[in-house]
mmCIF file of C-alpha atoms in Angstrom:
data_model
loop_
_atom_site.group_PDB
_atom_site.id
_atom_site.type_symbol
_atom_site.label_atom_id
_atom_site.label_comp_id
_atom_site.label_asym_id
_atom_site.label_seq_id
_atom_site.Cartn_x
_atom_site.Cartn_y
_atom_site.Cartn_z
ATOM 1 C CA MET A 1 64.413 81.595 26.607
ATOM 2 C CA LYS A 2 64.354 85.279 25.675
ATOM 3 C CA THR A 3 63.036 86.078 29.168
ATOM 4 C CA LEU A 4 65.892 84.184 30.800
ATOM 5 C CA LYS A 5 68.313 85.949 28.488
ATOM 6 C CA TYR A 6 66.948 89.356 29.480
ATOM 7 C CA ILE A 7 67.083 88.411 33.185
ATOM 8 C CA GLY A 8 70.676 87.265 32.769
ATOM 9 C CA LEU A 9 71.666 90.461 30.978
ATOM 10 C CA SER A 10 69.913 92.535 33.657
ATOM 11 C CA LEU A 11 71.788 90.710 36.421
ATOM 12 C CA LEU A 12 75.084 91.207 34.629
ATOM 13 C CA SER A 13 74.289 94.876 34.223
ATOM 14 C CA LEU A 14 73.444 95.226 37.918
ATOM 15 C CA ILE A 15 76.652 93.449 38.895
ATOM 16 C CA ALA A 16 78.657 95.692 36.573
ATOM 17 C CA ILE A 17 77.002 98.793 38.027
ATOM 18 C CA PHE A 18 77.636 97.503 41.545
ATOM 19 C CA VAL A 19 81.318 96.863 40.800
ATOM 20 C CA LEU A 20 81.757 100.249 39.136
ATOM 21 C CA PHE A 21 79.997 101.966 42.047
ATOM 22 C CA GLY A 22 82.333 100.220 44.485
ATOM 23 C CA LEU A 23 85.467 101.056 42.534
ATOM 24 C CA PHE A 24 84.540 104.738 42.491
ATOM 25 C CA GLN A 25 84.421 104.827 46.315
ATOM 26 C CA ASN A 26 87.421 106.052 48.301
ATOM 27 C CA LYS A 27 90.084 103.474 49.033
ATOM 28 C CA GLU A 28 91.309 105.303 52.136
ATOM 29 C CA VAL A 29 88.732 105.654 54.923
ATOM 30 C CA SER A 30 89.041 107.640 58.155
ATOM 31 C CA VAL A 31 86.767 107.965 61.171
ATOM 32 C CA SER A 32 87.259 110.606 63.859
ATOM 33 C CA ARG A 33 85.337 111.622 66.975
ATOM 34 C CA SER A 34 86.249 114.017 69.808
ATOM 35 C CA ILE A 35 85.049 114.827 73.300
ATOM 36 C CA VAL A 36 86.079 117.155 76.137
ATOM 37 C CA ILE A 37 86.441 115.468 79.533
ATOM 38 C CA ASN A 38 86.524 117.669 82.628
ATOM 39 C CA ALA A 39 89.174 115.763 84.575
ATOM 40 C CA PRO A 40 92.966 115.868 85.093
ATOM 41 C CA MET A 41 95.106 114.834 82.117
ATOM 42 C CA ASN A 42 96.722 111.946 84.025
ATOM 43 C CA THR A 43 93.310 110.504 84.888
ATOM 44 C CA VAL A 44 91.997 110.688 81.316
ATOM 45 C CA PHE A 45 95.161 109.397 79.640
ATOM 46 C CA ASP A 46 95.382 106.433 82.038
ATOM 47 C CA GLN A 47 91.902 105.207 81.045
ATOM 48 C CA PHE A 48 93.142 104.735 77.464
ATOM 49 C CA ASN A 49 96.765 103.792 78.147
ATOM 50 C CA ASP A 50 95.971 101.044 80.682
ATOM 51 C CA LEU A 51 94.280 98.261 78.689
ATOM 52 C CA GLU A 52 92.844 96.690 81.839
ATOM 53 C CA LYS A 53 90.939 99.928 82.445
ATOM 54 C CA ARG A 54 90.107 100.368 78.758
ATOM 55 C CA LEU A 55 88.378 96.992 78.636
ATOM 56 C CA GLN A 56 86.034 98.134 81.411
ATOM 57 C CA TRP A 57 84.423 100.732 79.120
ATOM 58 C CA SER A 58 85.287 99.481 75.611
ATOM 59 C CA PRO A 59 82.085 99.829 73.534
ATOM 60 C CA TRP A 60 82.679 96.685 71.454
ATOM 61 C CA GLU A 61 82.777 94.428 74.493
ATOM 62 C CA THR A 62 79.707 96.209 75.848
ATOM 63 C CA LEU A 63 77.721 95.759 72.618
ATOM 64 C CA ASP A 64 78.839 92.171 71.903
ATOM 65 C CA SER A 65 78.396 89.703 74.768
ATOM 66 C CA THR A 66 80.204 86.985 72.775
ATOM 67 C CA MET A 67 83.433 88.995 72.563
ATOM 68 C CA LEU A 68 86.178 87.484 74.752
ATOM 69 C CA PRO A 69 89.274 89.688 75.184
ATOM 70 C CA VAL A 70 92.672 88.328 76.274
ATOM 71 C CA LEU A 71 95.315 90.753 77.514
ATOM 72 C CA GLY A 72 98.902 90.477 76.285
ATOM 73 C CA GLU A 73 101.975 90.368 78.515
ATOM 74 C CA VAL A 74 102.284 94.178 78.371
ATOM 75 C CA THR A 75 99.135 96.091 79.359
ATOM 76 C CA LYS A 76 100.385 99.709 79.476
ATOM 77 C CA GLY A 77 102.359 101.938 77.139
ATOM 78 C CA SER A 78 104.161 101.078 73.938
ATOM 79 C CA GLY A 79 103.900 97.364 73.146
ATOM 80 C CA ALA A 80 100.698 96.839 75.155
ATOM 81 C CA SER A 81 98.183 94.585 73.410
ATOM 82 C CA TYR A 82 95.094 92.448 73.654
ATOM 83 C CA SER A 83 93.323 90.031 71.337
ATOM 84 C CA TRP A 84 89.694 89.012 71.060
ATOM 85 C CA THR A 85 87.423 86.359 69.644
ATOM 86 C CA SER A 86 83.753 86.867 68.904
ATOM 87 C CA GLU A 87 80.957 84.784 67.457
ATOM 88 C CA ASN A 88 79.598 87.904 65.772
ATOM 89 C CA GLN A 89 82.745 89.830 64.764
ATOM 90 C CA GLY A 90 85.438 87.217 64.350
ATOM 91 C CA GLU A 91 88.853 87.687 65.887
ATOM 92 C CA GLY A 92 91.460 90.408 66.022
ATOM 93 C CA THR A 93 94.280 92.101 67.884
ATOM 94 C CA ILE A 94 95.115 95.635 68.922
ATOM 95 C CA LYS A 95 98.684 96.666 69.730
ATOM 96 C CA TYR A 96 100.000 100.029 70.936
ATOM 97 C CA SER A 97 102.828 100.889 68.534
ATOM 98 C CA GLU A 98 103.709 104.304 70.011
ATOM 99 C CA VAL A 99 102.725 105.997 73.268
ATOM 100 C CA VAL A 100 103.687 109.536 74.276
ATOM 101 C CA GLU A 101 102.631 110.236 77.860
ATOM 102 C CA ASN A 102 99.610 112.572 78.026
ATOM 103 C CA GLN A 103 99.860 113.315 74.283
ATOM 104 C CA LEU A 104 99.023 110.400 72.001
ATOM 105 C CA ILE A 105 98.515 106.657 71.634
ATOM 106 C CA GLN A 106 99.069 105.114 68.209
ATOM 107 C CA SER A 107 97.904 101.551 67.611
ATOM 108 C CA GLU A 108 97.717 98.834 64.982
ATOM 109 C CA LEU A 109 94.449 96.908 64.591
ATOM 110 C CA TYR A 110 94.470 93.467 63.004
ATOM 111 C CA PHE A 111 91.201 91.876 61.937
ATOM 112 C CA GLY A 112 91.565 88.163 61.264
ATOM 113 C CA SER A 113 94.988 87.177 59.951
ATOM 114 C CA PRO A 114 97.978 89.027 61.487
ATOM 115 C CA GLU A 115 99.555 88.986 58.007
ATOM 116 C CA ASP A 116 96.876 91.389 56.726
ATOM 117 C CA GLU A 117 97.599 95.114 56.525
ATOM 118 C CA PRO A 118 96.544 96.594 59.896
ATOM 119 C CA ALA A 119 94.245 99.551 60.361
ATOM 120 C CA GLN A 120 95.865 102.492 62.144
ATOM 121 C CA GLY A 121 94.313 103.796 65.360
ATOM 122 C CA LEU A 122 95.167 107.126 66.956
ATOM 123 C CA MET A 123 94.145 108.821 70.209
ATOM 124 C CA ILE A 124 95.226 112.439 70.662
ATOM 125 C CA PHE A 125 95.111 114.240 74.026
ATOM 126 C CA SER A 126 95.299 118.027 74.504
ATOM 127 C CA SER A 127 94.562 120.338 77.427
ATOM 128 C CA VAL A 128 91.594 122.678 76.972
ATOM 129 C CA GLY A 129 90.558 124.963 79.823
ATOM 130 C CA ASP A 130 89.867 122.814 82.880
ATOM 131 C CA GLY A 131 89.634 119.588 80.909
ATOM 132 C CA VAL A 132 91.114 117.352 78.246
ATOM 133 C CA LYS A 133 90.107 117.071 74.601
ATOM 134 C CA VAL A 134 90.350 113.476 73.383
ATOM 135 C CA THR A 135 90.261 112.739 69.655
ATOM 136 C CA TRP A 136 89.821 109.084 68.668
ATOM 137 C CA GLU A 137 90.632 108.192 65.065
ATOM 138 C CA VAL A 138 91.010 105.150 62.848
ATOM 139 C CA HIS A 139 92.457 105.059 59.325
ATOM 140 C CA MET A 140 91.846 102.075 57.024
ATOM 141 C CA ASP A 141 92.834 100.980 53.530
ATOM 142 C CA MET A 142 89.797 99.201 52.024
ATOM 143 C CA GLY A 143 91.851 97.767 49.142
ATOM 144 C CA ASN A 144 90.552 97.167 45.617
ATOM 145 C CA ASN A 145 87.600 94.968 46.529
ATOM 146 C CA PRO A 146 84.471 96.936 45.462
ATOM 147 C CA ILE A 147 82.402 95.389 48.250
ATOM 148 C CA MET A 148 84.909 96.544 50.902
ATOM 149 C CA ARG A 149 84.973 100.016 49.358
ATOM 150 C CA ILE A 150 81.189 100.235 49.583
ATOM 151 C CA VAL A 151 81.426 99.148 53.241
ATOM 152 C CA GLY A 152 83.992 101.920 53.705
ATOM 153 C CA ARG A 153 81.472 104.459 52.405
ATOM 154 C CA TYR A 154 79.366 103.853 55.544
ATOM 155 C CA MET A 155 82.260 103.309 57.972
ATOM 156 C CA ASP A 156 82.054 106.780 59.525
ATOM 157 C CA GLU A 157 78.449 106.235 60.523
ATOM 158 C CA MET A 158 78.972 102.671 61.811
ATOM 159 C CA VAL A 159 82.268 103.084 63.667
ATOM 160 C CA GLY A 160 81.715 106.733 64.597
ATOM 161 C CA GLU A 161 78.666 105.892 66.706
ATOM 162 C CA THR A 162 80.669 103.246 68.553
ATOM 163 C CA PHE A 163 83.503 105.719 69.184
ATOM 164 C CA GLU A 164 80.955 108.125 70.645
ATOM 165 C CA LEU A 165 79.669 105.435 73.012
ATOM 166 C CA GLY A 166 83.199 104.746 74.230
ATOM 167 C CA LEU A 167 84.160 108.398 74.648
ATOM 168 C CA ASN A 168 80.984 109.157 76.591
ATOM 169 C CA ALA A 169 81.644 106.154 78.843
ATOM 170 C CA VAL A 170 85.185 107.388 79.601
ATOM 171 C CA LYS A 171 83.861 110.888 80.274
ATOM 172 C CA GLU A 172 81.399 109.541 82.844
ATOM 173 C CA ILE A 173 84.097 107.456 84.546
ATOM 174 C CA CYS A 174 86.724 110.221 84.707
ATOM 175 C CA GLU A 175 84.385 112.985 85.809
ATOM 176 C CA ASN A 176 83.070 110.849 88.670
ATOM 177 C CA LEU A 177 86.454 109.644 89.951
ATOM 178 C CA PRO A 178 87.954 111.364 93.008
ATOM 179 C CA SER A 179 90.461 113.991 91.964
ATOM 180 C CA GLU A 180 94.016 112.629 91.910
ATOM 181 C CA LEU A 181 95.185 115.759 93.705
ATOM 182 C CA PRO A 182 93.284 118.111 96.009
ATOM 183 C CA PRO A 183 92.724 121.680 94.742
ATOM 184 C CA ASN A 184 95.871 123.080 96.377
ATOM 185 C CA TYR A 185 97.979 120.767 94.151
ATOM 186 C CA ASP A 186 96.225 121.552 90.863
ATOM 187 C CA ASP A 187 99.231 123.477 89.573
ATOM 188 C CA VAL A 188 101.511 120.401 89.798
ATOM 189 C CA ASN A 189 101.582 118.249 86.657
ATOM 190 C CA ILE A 190 102.678 114.741 87.693
ATOM 191 C CA GLN A 191 103.532 112.088 85.097
ATOM 192 C CA LEU A 192 104.085 108.346 85.429
ATOM 193 C CA MET A 193 106.702 106.942 83.039
ATOM 194 C CA ASP A 194 109.519 104.446 82.494
ATOM 195 C CA ILE A 195 113.145 105.582 82.214
ATOM 196 C CA GLU A 196 116.362 103.855 81.174
ATOM 197 C CA SER A 197 119.382 103.176 83.375
ATOM 198 C CA LYS A 198 122.622 104.948 82.394
ATOM 199 C CA PRO A 199 126.212 105.134 83.695
ATOM 200 C CA TYR A 200 127.305 108.142 85.728
ATOM 201 C CA ILE A 201 130.188 109.628 87.687
ATOM 202 C CA GLY A 202 129.205 110.776 91.161
ATOM 203 C CA LEU A 203 130.442 112.008 94.508
ATOM 204 C CA MET A 204 128.754 110.895 97.740
ATOM 205 C CA ASP A 205 128.586 113.407 100.592
ATOM 206 C CA SER A 206 126.555 114.329 103.678
ATOM 207 C CA SER A 207 125.890 117.429 105.726
ATOM 208 C CA SER A 208 123.397 119.304 107.845
ATOM 209 C CA MET A 209 120.686 121.324 106.141
ATOM 210 C CA GLU A 210 122.616 124.521 106.855
ATOM 211 C CA GLU A 211 125.754 123.271 105.090
ATOM 212 C CA MET A 212 124.086 121.379 102.243
ATOM 213 C CA SER A 213 124.009 124.121 99.576
ATOM 214 C CA GLU A 214 127.705 124.858 99.976
ATOM 215 C CA LYS A 215 128.671 121.176 99.867
ATOM 216 C CA ILE A 216 126.500 120.490 96.823
ATOM 217 C CA GLU A 217 128.132 123.389 94.996
ATOM 218 C CA MET A 218 131.576 122.034 95.892
ATOM 219 C CA GLY A 219 130.567 118.591 94.619
ATOM 220 C CA PHE A 220 129.411 119.931 91.265
ATOM 221 C CA GLU A 221 132.585 121.979 90.928
ATOM 222 C CA ALA A 222 134.697 118.854 91.514
ATOM 223 C CA LEU A 223 132.698 116.927 88.912
ATOM 224 C CA ALA A 224 132.860 119.759 86.382
ATOM 225 C CA SER A 225 136.635 120.058 86.813
ATOM 226 C CA TYR A 226 137.096 116.316 86.340
ATOM 227 C CA PHE A 227 134.902 116.246 83.224
ATOM 228 C CA GLN A 228 136.744 119.191 81.717
ATOM 229 C CA ALA A 229 140.168 117.712 82.459
ATOM 230 C CA ASN A 230 139.187 114.376 80.911
ATOM 231 C CA ASN A 231 137.205 115.754 77.945
ATOM 232 C CA LEU A 232 133.978 114.133 79.149
ATOM 233 C CA VAL A 233 130.461 115.343 78.303
ATOM 234 C CA THR A 234 127.372 114.809 80.444
ATOM 235 C CA ASP A 235 124.494 113.094 78.623
ATOM 236 C CA GLU A 236 121.667 114.747 80.593
ATOM 237 C CA PHE A 237 120.944 117.529 83.088
ATOM 238 C CA ILE A 238 123.109 117.512 86.219
ATOM 239 C CA ARG A 239 121.517 115.586 89.064
ATOM 240 C CA ILE A 240 121.444 115.170 92.846
ATOM 241 C CA THR A 241 120.205 111.914 94.374
ATOM 242 C CA TYR A 242 118.997 112.052 97.998
ATOM 243 C CA HIS A 243 119.827 108.812 99.833
ATOM 244 C CA LEU A 244 118.930 109.984 103.355
ATOM 245 C CA TYR A 245 116.882 113.022 104.311
ATOM 246 C CA GLU A 246 116.703 113.748 108.042
ATOM 247 C CA PRO A 247 116.775 117.541 108.313
ATOM 248 C CA PRO A 248 118.088 119.591 109.919
ATOM 249 C CA THR A 249 120.959 117.424 111.144
ATOM 250 C CA LYS A 250 121.782 114.864 108.428
ATOM 251 C CA ILE A 251 121.252 114.637 104.695
ATOM 252 C CA VAL A 252 123.129 112.140 102.518
ATOM 253 C CA PHE A 253 123.250 113.271 98.904
ATOM 254 C CA GLU A 254 125.054 112.437 95.674
ATOM 255 C CA PRO A 255 125.792 115.030 92.991
ATOM 256 C CA LEU A 256 126.360 113.239 89.676
ATOM 257 C CA PHE A 257 126.807 113.683 85.943
ATOM 258 C CA VAL A 258 125.201 111.129 83.591
ATOM 259 C CA LEU A 259 127.259 109.656 80.728
ATOM 260 C CA ALA A 260 126.369 108.032 77.434
ATOM 261 C CA SER A 261 128.779 105.137 78.124
ATOM 262 C CA GLU A 262 131.020 103.868 80.915
ATOM 263 C CA VAL A 263 134.523 105.241 81.418
ATOM 264 C CA SER A 264 137.300 104.579 83.927
ATOM 265 C CA VAL A 265 137.624 106.992 86.883
ATOM 266 C CA ASN A 266 141.053 108.015 88.181
ATOM 267 C CA ASP A 267 140.021 110.348 91.011
ATOM 268 C CA GLU A 268 139.635 108.769 94.451
ATOM 269 C CA ARG A 269 136.891 111.243 95.378
ATOM 270 C CA LEU A 270 134.699 110.133 92.459
ATOM 271 C CA TYR A 271 133.323 106.786 91.286
ATOM 272 C CA MET A 272 131.365 105.239 88.449
ATOM 273 C CA GLY A 273 127.785 104.111 89.098
ATOM 274 C CA THR A 274 124.545 103.277 87.278
ATOM 275 C CA THR A 275 121.362 105.333 87.556
ATOM 276 C CA TYR A 276 117.981 103.832 88.392
ATOM 277 C CA GLY A 277 116.017 102.362 85.505
ATOM 278 C CA GLY A 278 112.284 101.611 85.684
ATOM 279 C CA LYS A 279 109.008 103.262 86.642
ATOM 280 C CA VAL A 280 109.025 106.782 88.092
ATOM 281 C CA ILE A 281 106.703 109.658 88.792
ATOM 282 C CA THR A 282 108.050 113.070 87.847
ATOM 283 C CA ALA A 283 107.041 116.717 88.158
ATOM 284 C CA THR A 284 108.685 120.044 87.355
ATOM 285 C CA HIS A 285 109.224 122.953 89.745
ATOM 286 C CA LYS A 286 109.791 126.448 88.377
ATOM 287 C CA GLY A 287 111.284 129.010 90.719
ATOM 288 C CA PRO A 288 113.633 129.149 93.712
ATOM 289 C CA TYR A 289 114.804 125.768 95.013
ATOM 290 C CA GLU A 290 113.537 126.527 98.529
ATOM 291 C CA ASN A 291 109.959 126.781 97.208
ATOM 292 C CA SER A 292 109.858 123.236 95.794
ATOM 293 C CA LEU A 293 108.393 121.586 98.935
ATOM 294 C CA HIS A 294 104.906 122.069 97.489
ATOM 295 C CA VAL A 295 105.822 119.832 94.514
ATOM 296 C CA TRP A 296 107.334 117.141 96.748
ATOM 297 C CA ASP A 297 104.136 117.134 98.866
ATOM 298 C CA ALA A 298 101.979 116.807 95.744
ATOM 299 C CA MET A 299 104.037 113.834 94.559
ATOM 300 C CA ASP A 300 103.741 112.155 97.977
ATOM 301 C CA HIS A 301 99.979 112.599 97.787
ATOM 302 C CA TYR A 302 99.866 111.209 94.230
ATOM 303 C CA ILE A 303 101.720 108.101 95.404
ATOM 304 C CA GLU A 304 99.265 107.622 98.261
ATOM 305 C CA VAL A 305 96.033 108.003 96.289
ATOM 306 C CA ASN A 306 97.294 105.821 93.412
ATOM 307 C CA GLY A 307 98.480 102.950 95.605
ATOM 308 C CA LEU A 308 102.132 103.303 94.589
ATOM 309 C CA THR A 309 105.259 102.608 96.650
ATOM 310 C CA VAL A 310 108.570 104.486 96.596
ATOM 311 C CA ILE A 311 111.278 101.867 95.912
ATOM 312 C CA GLY A 312 114.491 103.892 95.830
ATOM 313 C CA SER A 313 116.188 107.240 96.326
ATOM 314 C CA PRO A 314 114.505 110.278 94.736
ATOM 315 C CA TRP A 315 116.504 112.831 92.789
ATOM 316 C CA GLU A 316 116.421 116.278 91.234
ATOM 317 C CA GLU A 317 117.648 117.292 87.796
ATOM 318 C CA TYR A 318 118.543 120.908 87.083
ATOM 319 C CA GLU A 319 117.738 122.339 83.672
ATOM 320 C CA ASN A 320 119.618 125.485 84.704
ATOM 321 C CA THR A 321 121.399 126.704 87.846
ATOM 322 C CA LYS A 322 122.076 129.923 89.738
ATOM 323 C CA LYS A 323 125.349 130.199 87.833
ATOM 324 C CA THR A 324 123.630 130.195 84.437
ATOM 325 C CA GLU A 325 120.350 131.916 85.403
ATOM 326 C CA SER A 326 120.383 135.042 87.580
ATOM 327 C CA ASP A 327 116.586 135.231 87.980
ATOM 328 C CA PRO A 328 115.493 132.689 90.664
ATOM 329 C CA GLU A 329 111.954 132.629 89.232
ATOM 330 C CA LYS A 330 113.325 131.117 85.996
ATOM 331 C CA LEU A 331 115.116 128.189 87.640
ATOM 332 C CA ILE A 332 113.739 124.819 86.429
ATOM 333 C CA THR A 333 114.027 121.659 88.547
ATOM 334 C CA HIS A 334 112.735 118.232 87.515
ATOM 335 C CA ILE A 335 111.925 115.935 90.458
ATOM 336 C CA TYR A 336 111.799 112.133 90.180
ATOM 337 C CA MET A 337 110.640 109.342 92.504
ATOM 338 C CA PRO A 338 111.165 105.645 91.615
ATOM 339 C CA VAL A 339 107.938 103.705 92.261
ATOM 340 C CA ASN A 340 106.136 100.446 91.690
#
């Protein structure tokens, strides 16, 4: 009986030591791995942002043949998600809670019950030299369970190796893809994004290429006078939408000012409309307006190589104008094309 008593006391002591060891481990656990990928930012970011592409290289699916992923209704950007079931790792869900184009993707990871506190995932993208540095992180609260805290002690080693597998897989994919733009377009940074529709007051006009600058200036002057007389404030940069472009003889264009909310219009030259809302590609041109053709050509090429289709009238937004900026090299024009 004494032997059993000693064995029992020893087991209790071991359990107590185990519990104390666990409770002294960190409750908050973080894992982080980085890699530099020598490819355009758009190419790299898209591999992470598009869940259909992400599942092609995801290390967990590669390592676990029993894992069955199911994509959610949204597969790109904020709100994108997928769930999985696995004989070896149970079930879970990942959801993108915040996405900033070409900068970061923040996600929530649920393991088992969706009522449990999610782990926080983060992917950070930054330009470095001719490539992109990608940092993949996860932050977890292991709670007060000593066993989970002990697991957390080894989380960096376990999860970190898997992160490295995934990052190396993305690097191989991106660096072996054809360049989105040929070398002569490398200076054009093109982004794919979604924008909201807003009300505007505009003025439709047409002219030859020779007369266009003068007529556009007259259109903006008419809009500015109307806004000033009616105490209206534009909600964004001033804009020109191009509805028909057949130089040098005919160009149909629409100078407009965007508003935060609809108003009534009492000038027969002007009218209220609604801007396009949906998917666009956009790029920024810095310098004289007449030198922007290079950017338009790069955007046309981007559309072609990415299998996109232009579905509406493109437009330009002017961060400054010749009236506010005397140096033509400092003029900033944002170009947009609606696509699907």
